[in-house]
Coordinates of C-alpha atoms in Angstrom, one line a residue:
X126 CA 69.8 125.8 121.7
X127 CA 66.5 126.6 119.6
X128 CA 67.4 129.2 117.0
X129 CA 65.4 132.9 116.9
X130 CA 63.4 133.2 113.5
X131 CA 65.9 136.6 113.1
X132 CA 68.4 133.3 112.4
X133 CA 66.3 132.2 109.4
X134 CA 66.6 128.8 111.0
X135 CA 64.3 126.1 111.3
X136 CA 63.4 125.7 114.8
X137 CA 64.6 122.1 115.5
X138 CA 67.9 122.2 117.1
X139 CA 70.9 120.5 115.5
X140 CA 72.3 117.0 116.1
X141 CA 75.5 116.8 118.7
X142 CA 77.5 116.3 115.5
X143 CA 76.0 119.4 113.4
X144 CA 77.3 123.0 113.9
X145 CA 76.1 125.9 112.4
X146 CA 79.1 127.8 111.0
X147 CA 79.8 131.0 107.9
X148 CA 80.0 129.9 105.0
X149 CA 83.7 131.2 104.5
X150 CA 84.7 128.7 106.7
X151 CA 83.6 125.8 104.6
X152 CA 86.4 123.3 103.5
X153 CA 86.9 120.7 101.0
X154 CA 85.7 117.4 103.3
X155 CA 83.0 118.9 105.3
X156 CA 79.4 117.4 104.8
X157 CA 76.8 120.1 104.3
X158 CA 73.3 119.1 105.9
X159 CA 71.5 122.2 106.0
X160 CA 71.3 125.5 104.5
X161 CA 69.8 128.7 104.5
X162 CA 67.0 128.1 102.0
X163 CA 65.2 124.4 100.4
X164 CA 67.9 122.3 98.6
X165 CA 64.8 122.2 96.0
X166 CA 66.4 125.4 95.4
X167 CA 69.7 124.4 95.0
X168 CA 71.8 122.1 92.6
X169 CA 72.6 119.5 94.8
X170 CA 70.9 116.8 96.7
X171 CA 68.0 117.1 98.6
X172 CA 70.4 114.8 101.3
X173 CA 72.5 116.9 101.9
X174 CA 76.1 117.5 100.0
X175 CA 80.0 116.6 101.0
X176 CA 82.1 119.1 99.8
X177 CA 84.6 117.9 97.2
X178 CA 85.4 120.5 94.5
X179 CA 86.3 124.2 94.5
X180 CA 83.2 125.4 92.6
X181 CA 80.9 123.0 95.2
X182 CA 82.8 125.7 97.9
X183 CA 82.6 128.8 95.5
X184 CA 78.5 127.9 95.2
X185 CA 78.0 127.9 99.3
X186 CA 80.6 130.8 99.9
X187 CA 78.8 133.0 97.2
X188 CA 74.7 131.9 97.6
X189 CA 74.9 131.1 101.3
X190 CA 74.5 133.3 104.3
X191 CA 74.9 130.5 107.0
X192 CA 75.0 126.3 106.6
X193 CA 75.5 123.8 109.1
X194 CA 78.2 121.0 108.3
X195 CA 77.3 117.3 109.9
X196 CA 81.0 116.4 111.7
X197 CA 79.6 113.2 111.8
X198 CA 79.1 112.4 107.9
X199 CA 82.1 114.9 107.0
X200 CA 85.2 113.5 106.3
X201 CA 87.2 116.4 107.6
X202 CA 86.6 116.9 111.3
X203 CA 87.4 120.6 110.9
X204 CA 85.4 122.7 113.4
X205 CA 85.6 126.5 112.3
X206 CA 85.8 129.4 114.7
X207 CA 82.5 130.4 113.4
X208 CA 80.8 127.1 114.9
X209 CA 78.1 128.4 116.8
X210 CA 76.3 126.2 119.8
X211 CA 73.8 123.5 119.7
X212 CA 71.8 121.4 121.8
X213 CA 71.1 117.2 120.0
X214 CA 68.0 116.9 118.2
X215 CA 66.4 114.1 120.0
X216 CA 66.0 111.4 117.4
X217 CA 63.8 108.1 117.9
X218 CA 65.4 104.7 116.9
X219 CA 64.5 101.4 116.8
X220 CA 64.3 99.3 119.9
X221 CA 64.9 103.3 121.6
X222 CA 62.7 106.1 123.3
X223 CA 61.8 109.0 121.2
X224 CA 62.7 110.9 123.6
X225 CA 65.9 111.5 125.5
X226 CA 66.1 109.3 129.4
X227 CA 68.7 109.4 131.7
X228 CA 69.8 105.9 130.6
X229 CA 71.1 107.4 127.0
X230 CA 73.0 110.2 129.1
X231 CA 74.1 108.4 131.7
X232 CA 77.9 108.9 130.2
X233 CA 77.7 112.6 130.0
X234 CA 75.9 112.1 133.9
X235 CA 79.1 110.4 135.2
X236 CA 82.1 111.3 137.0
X237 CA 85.4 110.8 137.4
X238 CA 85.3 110.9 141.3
X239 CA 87.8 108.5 143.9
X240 CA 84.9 106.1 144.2
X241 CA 84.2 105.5 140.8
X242 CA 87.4 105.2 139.5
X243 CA 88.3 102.5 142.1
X244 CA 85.3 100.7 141.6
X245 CA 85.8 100.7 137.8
X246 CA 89.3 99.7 137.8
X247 CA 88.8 97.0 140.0
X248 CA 86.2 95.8 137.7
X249 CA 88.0 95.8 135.2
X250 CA 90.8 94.4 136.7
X251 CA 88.7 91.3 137.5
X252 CA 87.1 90.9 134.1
X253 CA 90.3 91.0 132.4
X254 CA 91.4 88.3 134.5
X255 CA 88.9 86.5 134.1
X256 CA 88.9 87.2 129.9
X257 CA 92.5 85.7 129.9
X258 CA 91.7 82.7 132.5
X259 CA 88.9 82.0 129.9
X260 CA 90.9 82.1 127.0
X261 CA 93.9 79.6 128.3
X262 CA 91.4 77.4 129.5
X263 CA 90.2 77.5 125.9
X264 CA 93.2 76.9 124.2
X265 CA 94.2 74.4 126.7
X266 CA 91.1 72.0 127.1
X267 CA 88.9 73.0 124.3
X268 CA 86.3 73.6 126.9
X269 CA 84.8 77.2 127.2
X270 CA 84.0 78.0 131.1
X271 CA 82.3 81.0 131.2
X272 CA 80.6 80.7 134.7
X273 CA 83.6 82.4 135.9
X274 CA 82.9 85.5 134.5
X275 CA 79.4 86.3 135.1
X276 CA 80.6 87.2 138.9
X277 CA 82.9 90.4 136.8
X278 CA 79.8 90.9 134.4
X279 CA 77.7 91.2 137.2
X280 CA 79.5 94.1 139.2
X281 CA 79.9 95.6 136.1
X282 CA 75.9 96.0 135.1
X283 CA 75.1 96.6 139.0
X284 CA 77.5 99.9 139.1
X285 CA 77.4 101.1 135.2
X286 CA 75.5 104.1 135.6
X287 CA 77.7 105.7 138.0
X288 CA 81.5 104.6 137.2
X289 CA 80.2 104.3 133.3
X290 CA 83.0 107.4 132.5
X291 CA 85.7 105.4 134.2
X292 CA 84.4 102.1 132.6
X293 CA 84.8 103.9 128.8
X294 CA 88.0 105.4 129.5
X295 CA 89.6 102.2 130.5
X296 CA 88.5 100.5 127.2
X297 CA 90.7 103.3 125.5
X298 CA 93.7 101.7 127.1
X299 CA 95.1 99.5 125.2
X300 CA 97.9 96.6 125.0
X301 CA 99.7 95.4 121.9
X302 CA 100.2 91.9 123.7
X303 CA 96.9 91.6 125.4
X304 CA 94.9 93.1 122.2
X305 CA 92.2 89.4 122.3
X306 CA 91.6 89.6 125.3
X307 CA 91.5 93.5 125.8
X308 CA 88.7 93.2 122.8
X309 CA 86.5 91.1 124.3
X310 CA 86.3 93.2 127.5
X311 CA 85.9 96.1 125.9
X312 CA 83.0 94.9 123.7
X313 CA 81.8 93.1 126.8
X314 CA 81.7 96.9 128.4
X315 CA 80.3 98.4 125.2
X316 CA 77.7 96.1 125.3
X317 CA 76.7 96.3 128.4
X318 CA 76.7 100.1 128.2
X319 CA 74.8 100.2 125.0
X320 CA 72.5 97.9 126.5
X321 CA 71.7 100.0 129.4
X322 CA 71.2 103.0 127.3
X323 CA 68.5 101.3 125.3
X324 CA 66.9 100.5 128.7
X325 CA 67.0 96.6 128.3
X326 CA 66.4 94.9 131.6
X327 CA 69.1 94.1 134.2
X328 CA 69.5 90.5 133.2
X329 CA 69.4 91.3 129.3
X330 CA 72.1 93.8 130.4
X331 CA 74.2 91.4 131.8
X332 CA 73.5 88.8 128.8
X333 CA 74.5 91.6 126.4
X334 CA 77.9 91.4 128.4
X335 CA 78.3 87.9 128.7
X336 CA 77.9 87.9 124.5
X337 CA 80.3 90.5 124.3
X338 CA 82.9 88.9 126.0
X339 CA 82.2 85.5 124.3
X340 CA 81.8 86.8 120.5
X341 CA 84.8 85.9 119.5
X342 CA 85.4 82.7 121.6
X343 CA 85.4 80.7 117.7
X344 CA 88.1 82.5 116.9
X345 CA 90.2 81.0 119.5
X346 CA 89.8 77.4 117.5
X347 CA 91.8 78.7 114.5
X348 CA 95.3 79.6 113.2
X349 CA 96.2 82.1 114.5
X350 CA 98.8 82.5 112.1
X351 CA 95.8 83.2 109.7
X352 CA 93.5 85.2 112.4
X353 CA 95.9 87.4 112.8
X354 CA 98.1 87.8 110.1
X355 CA 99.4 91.1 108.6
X356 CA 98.2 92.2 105.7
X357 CA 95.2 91.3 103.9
X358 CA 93.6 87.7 104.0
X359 CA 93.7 85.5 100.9
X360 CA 89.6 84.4 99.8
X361 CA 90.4 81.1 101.2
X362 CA 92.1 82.4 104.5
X363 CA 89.1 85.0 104.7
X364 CA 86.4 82.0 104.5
X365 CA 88.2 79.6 106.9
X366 CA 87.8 83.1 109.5
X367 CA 84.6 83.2 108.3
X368 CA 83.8 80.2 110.4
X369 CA 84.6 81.4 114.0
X370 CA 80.9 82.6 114.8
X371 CA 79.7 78.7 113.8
X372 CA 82.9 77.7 115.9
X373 CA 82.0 79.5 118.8
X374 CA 78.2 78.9 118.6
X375 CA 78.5 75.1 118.5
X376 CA 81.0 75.6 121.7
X377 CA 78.5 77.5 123.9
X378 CA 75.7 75.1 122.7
X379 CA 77.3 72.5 124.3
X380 CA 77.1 74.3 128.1
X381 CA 73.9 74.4 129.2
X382 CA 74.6 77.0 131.7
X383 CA 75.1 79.4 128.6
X384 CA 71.7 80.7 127.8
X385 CA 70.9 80.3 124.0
X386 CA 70.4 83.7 123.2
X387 CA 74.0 84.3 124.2
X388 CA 74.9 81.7 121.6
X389 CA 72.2 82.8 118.9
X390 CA 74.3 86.6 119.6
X391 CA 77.7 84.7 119.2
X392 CA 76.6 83.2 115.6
X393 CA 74.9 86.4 114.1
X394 CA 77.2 89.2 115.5
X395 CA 78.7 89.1 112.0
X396 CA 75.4 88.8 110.4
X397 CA 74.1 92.6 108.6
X398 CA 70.7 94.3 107.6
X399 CA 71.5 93.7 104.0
X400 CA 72.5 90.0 104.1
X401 CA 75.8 90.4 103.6
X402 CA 76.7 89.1 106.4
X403 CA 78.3 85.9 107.7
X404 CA 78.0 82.7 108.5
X405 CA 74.3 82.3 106.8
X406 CA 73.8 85.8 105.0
X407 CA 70.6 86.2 106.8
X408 CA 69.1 90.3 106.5
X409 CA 67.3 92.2 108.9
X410 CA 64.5 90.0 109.7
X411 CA 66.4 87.4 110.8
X412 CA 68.7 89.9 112.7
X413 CA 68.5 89.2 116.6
X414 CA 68.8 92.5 118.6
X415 CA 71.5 91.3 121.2
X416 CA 73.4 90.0 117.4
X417 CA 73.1 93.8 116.2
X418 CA 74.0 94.8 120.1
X419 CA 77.2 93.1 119.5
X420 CA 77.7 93.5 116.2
X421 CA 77.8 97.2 115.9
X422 CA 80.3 97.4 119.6
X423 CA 82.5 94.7 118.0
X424 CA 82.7 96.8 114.9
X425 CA 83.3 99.9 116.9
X426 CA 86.6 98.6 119.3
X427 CA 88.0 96.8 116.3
X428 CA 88.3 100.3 114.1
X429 CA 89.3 102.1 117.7
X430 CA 91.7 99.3 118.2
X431 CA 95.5 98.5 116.8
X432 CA 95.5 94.7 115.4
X433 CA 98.9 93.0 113.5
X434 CA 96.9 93.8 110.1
X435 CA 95.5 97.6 110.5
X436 CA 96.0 100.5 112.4
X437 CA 93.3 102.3 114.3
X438 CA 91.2 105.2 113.7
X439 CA 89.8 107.6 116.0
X440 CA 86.6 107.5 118.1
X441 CA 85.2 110.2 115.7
X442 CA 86.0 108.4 112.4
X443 CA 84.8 105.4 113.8
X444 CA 81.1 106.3 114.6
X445 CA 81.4 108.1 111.1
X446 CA 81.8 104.7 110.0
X447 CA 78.9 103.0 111.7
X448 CA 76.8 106.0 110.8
X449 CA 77.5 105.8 107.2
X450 CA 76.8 101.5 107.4
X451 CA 73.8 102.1 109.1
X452 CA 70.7 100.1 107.9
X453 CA 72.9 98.3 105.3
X454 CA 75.9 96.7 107.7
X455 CA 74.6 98.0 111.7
X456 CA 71.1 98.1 112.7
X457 CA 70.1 101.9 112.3
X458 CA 68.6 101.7 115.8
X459 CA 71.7 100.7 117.2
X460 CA 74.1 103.0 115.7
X461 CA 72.2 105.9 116.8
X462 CA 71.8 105.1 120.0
X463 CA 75.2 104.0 120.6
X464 CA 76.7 107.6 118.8
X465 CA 74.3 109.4 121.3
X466 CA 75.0 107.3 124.4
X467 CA 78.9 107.6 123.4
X468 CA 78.9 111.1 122.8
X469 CA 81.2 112.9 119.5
X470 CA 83.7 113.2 122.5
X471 CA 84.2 110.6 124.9
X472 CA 85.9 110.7 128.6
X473 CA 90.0 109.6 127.8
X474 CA 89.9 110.1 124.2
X475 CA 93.1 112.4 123.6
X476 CA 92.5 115.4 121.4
X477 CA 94.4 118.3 119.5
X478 CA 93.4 121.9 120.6
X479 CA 93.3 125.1 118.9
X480 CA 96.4 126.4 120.7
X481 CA 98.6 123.2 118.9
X482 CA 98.3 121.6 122.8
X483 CA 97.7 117.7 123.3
X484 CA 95.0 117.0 125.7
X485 CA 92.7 113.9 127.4
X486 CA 88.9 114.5 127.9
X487 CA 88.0 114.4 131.3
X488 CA 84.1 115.2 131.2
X489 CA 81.5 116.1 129.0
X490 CA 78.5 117.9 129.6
X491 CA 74.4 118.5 128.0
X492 CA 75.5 122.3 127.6
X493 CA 78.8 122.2 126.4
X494 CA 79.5 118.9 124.5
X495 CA 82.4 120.4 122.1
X496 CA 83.8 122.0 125.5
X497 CA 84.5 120.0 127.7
X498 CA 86.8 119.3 130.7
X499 CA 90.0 118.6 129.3
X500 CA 93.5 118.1 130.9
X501 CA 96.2 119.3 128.8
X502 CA 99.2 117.4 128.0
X503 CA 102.8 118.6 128.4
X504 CA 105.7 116.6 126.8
X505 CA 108.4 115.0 128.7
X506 CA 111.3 113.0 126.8
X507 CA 109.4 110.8 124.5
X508 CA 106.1 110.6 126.4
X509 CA 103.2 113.0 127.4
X510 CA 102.4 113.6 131.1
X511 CA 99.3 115.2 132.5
X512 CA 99.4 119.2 133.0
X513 CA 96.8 122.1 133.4
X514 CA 93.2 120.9 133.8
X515 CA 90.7 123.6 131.8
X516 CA 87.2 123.5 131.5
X517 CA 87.3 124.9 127.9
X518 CA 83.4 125.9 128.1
X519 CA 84.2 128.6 131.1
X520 CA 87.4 129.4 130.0
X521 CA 85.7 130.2 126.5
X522 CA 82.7 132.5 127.8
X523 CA 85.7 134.8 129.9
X524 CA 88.0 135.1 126.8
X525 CA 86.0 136.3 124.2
X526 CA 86.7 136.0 120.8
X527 CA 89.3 134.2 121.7
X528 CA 88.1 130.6 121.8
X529 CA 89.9 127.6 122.7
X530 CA 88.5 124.5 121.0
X531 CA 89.2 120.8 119.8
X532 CA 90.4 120.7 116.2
X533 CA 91.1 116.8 116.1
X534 CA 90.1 113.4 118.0
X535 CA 93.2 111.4 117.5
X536 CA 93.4 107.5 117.5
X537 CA 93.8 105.6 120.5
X538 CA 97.6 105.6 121.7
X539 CA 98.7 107.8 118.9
X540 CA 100.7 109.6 121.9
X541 CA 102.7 107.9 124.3
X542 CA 100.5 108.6 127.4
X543 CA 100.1 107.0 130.4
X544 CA 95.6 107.2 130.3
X545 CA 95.9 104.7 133.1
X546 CA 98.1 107.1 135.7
X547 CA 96.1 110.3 135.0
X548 CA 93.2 108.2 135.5
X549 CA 94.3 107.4 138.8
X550 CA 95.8 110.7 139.3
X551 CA 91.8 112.4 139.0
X552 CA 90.7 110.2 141.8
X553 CA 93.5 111.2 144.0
X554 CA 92.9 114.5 142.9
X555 CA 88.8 114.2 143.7
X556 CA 89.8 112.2 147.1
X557 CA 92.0 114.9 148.2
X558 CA 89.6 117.8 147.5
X559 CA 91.4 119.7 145.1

């Protein structure tokens, strides 16, 4: 929302990830991006500050009659009772509108209805297939065949802006056996998404996809011994990996059906703004925007996702990552538009509430995008089954003071849930009325 001048507030509204909160509920962690008067007029940084010391708190808690805290750039995802509502500050970014279009929003514009969900997880289904077929072949002949998939791609761009909730919650799903090929459809779906949200045409859409799926095809040449080996790479085992985007360029180059801006994506995808990058260590000029496309969505499931050498992080730390790389390892333009198209809370990321309750993100809204539609979690023997559905924004204007509110995103399958049965279980649920 716009803040009154009885706020003392500028009159731009606050990013998605920025809340306005008292200043006695500032902790050690959170990143302080505005404040109730200039930061000429203060001792820190006219950036903005993360708060590390007790004196940094002591200075805010003292001088300060309100701040707002960026969740975003904070490394503590803390959200105070104080928190007070928002609406995003529409922010333009390269290869983006300035202004906010139904394409960007199209996540928060979905829903989880009985035709959706079908139609996404037979998508999926189909591309996954496919993914693996793709791979085998691969590893078999040596030959990449990628006409095969364009048929999954292709339902996938034509449907994305209405089953685009089911799409993203499927790529939270993940597999400890089927992690390679898992990763390339989800960066195939990230892709494709992202794409859409920056309004690229329906072909570049489906090329975005068809990159996505095939960035890592090099990697699939190697030892895998040494791609996927636990613990950290030697210097010579880390350039010999470094080769898989020459690898798989020189393997789609060969097909002629592969278009070579899918293969120009494949070879720069590890390529960064600041040159250092890989193969060549070419900067931002040389920087192709389906190479950044996939770049920054490959970057994004790999921190989300569990691999033989690193655990994952959350959805929120993640984009906290991209957004702190930006315009040094991601294209700026990129990374923002991904963060807003994505959301601080996505459909099917699991979350910890203020009532010490588990619960999965159903839906998101423009109103209420720290309250959403959640469905709590209930434990039964060593696993966590669906249980109450609340839509914490009404439940939160009959209470009162009383709020109920996510404290914590947690990492993809840090609870044993079954995401794909309640999944399945909202479309029954939507199919049957209730």
């Amino acid at each position: 929302m716009s803040r009154s001048d009885s706020d003392g507030i500028d009159k731009e509204p606050l990013w998605e990830s920025e809340l306005l909160i008292d200043p006695v509920d500032l902790q050690a962690g959170h990143f302080v991006s505005r404040l109730d008067r200039p930061w000429r007029d203060t001792p820190f940084p006219l950036a903005g500050v993360m708060i590390l010391s007790d004196d940094q708190l002591a200075w805010f808690r003292e001088e300060c009659k309100w701040l707002v805290i960026d969740l975003l750039r904070s490394r503590n995802g803390y959200q105070p009772p104080s928190a007070r509502a928002y609406t995003p500050k529409p922010r333009p970014a390269s290869g983006t509108s300035s202004t906010p279009s139904r394409a960007i929003d199209m996540l928060r514009n979905s829903r989880l209805d009985a035709e959706s969900v079908t139609e996404a997880v037979d998508c999926h289904d189909l591309l996954y297939r496919q993914a693996a077929s793709l791979i085998d072949a691969l590893q078999r002949t040596g030959i990449v065949d990628a006409e095969q998939a364009r048929l999954g791609l292709r339902k996938i761009a034509s449907s994305l802006e209405t089953n685009v909730a089911a799409m993203i919650w499927l790529t939270r799903i993940k597999h400890a056996d089927r992690y390679t090929a898992e990763h390339c459809v989800n960066v195939a779906i990230l892709a494709m998404g992202l794409a859409r949200a920056l309004e690229w045409a329906d072909h570049e859409v489906e090329n975005a996809g068809l990159a996505g799926l095939l960035h890592d095809v090099g990697k699939m040449k190697l030892d895998p011994g040494i791609v996927h080996k636990p613990g950290p790479l030697t210097d010579q085992e880390y350039r010999y990996v470094q080769q898989h985007p020459q690898i798989g360029y020189e393997l789609l180059s060969a097909d002629d059906r592969i278009l070579p801006e899918v293969a120009r994506a494949v070879l720069g995808h590890h390529e960064r703004p600041d040159g250092t990058g890989y193969p060549s260590g070419h900067g931002r000029e040389m920087l192709q925007p389906l190479a950044a496309l996939v770049g920054v969505v490959d970057a994004y499931d790999s921190m989300v996702s569990e691999w033989p050498y690193r655990t994952p992080i959350s959805h929120h730390e993640a984009l906290g990552e991209l957004w702190r790389g930006r315009n040094r390892q991601f294209d700026t333009g990129m990374v923002e538009t991904l963060i807003r198209f994505l959301g601080w809370i996505t459909p099917g990321v699991v979350v910890s509430l203020s009532s010490d309750e588990y619960a999965v993100v159903l839906q998101t809204s423009h109103e209420h995008r720290l309250w959403p539609i959640v469905r709590k979690l209930r434990q039964a023997g060593n696993e966590y089954i669906a249980a109450e559905r609340v839509d914490l924004a009404e439940f939160n204007r009959n209470v009162g003071a009383s709020s109920l509110r996510i404290v914590r995103v947690l990492p993809d399958g840090a609870l044993e849930v079954d995401l794909n049965a309640i999944l399945l279980a909202e479309a029954v649920r939507d199919a049957d009325g209730l």
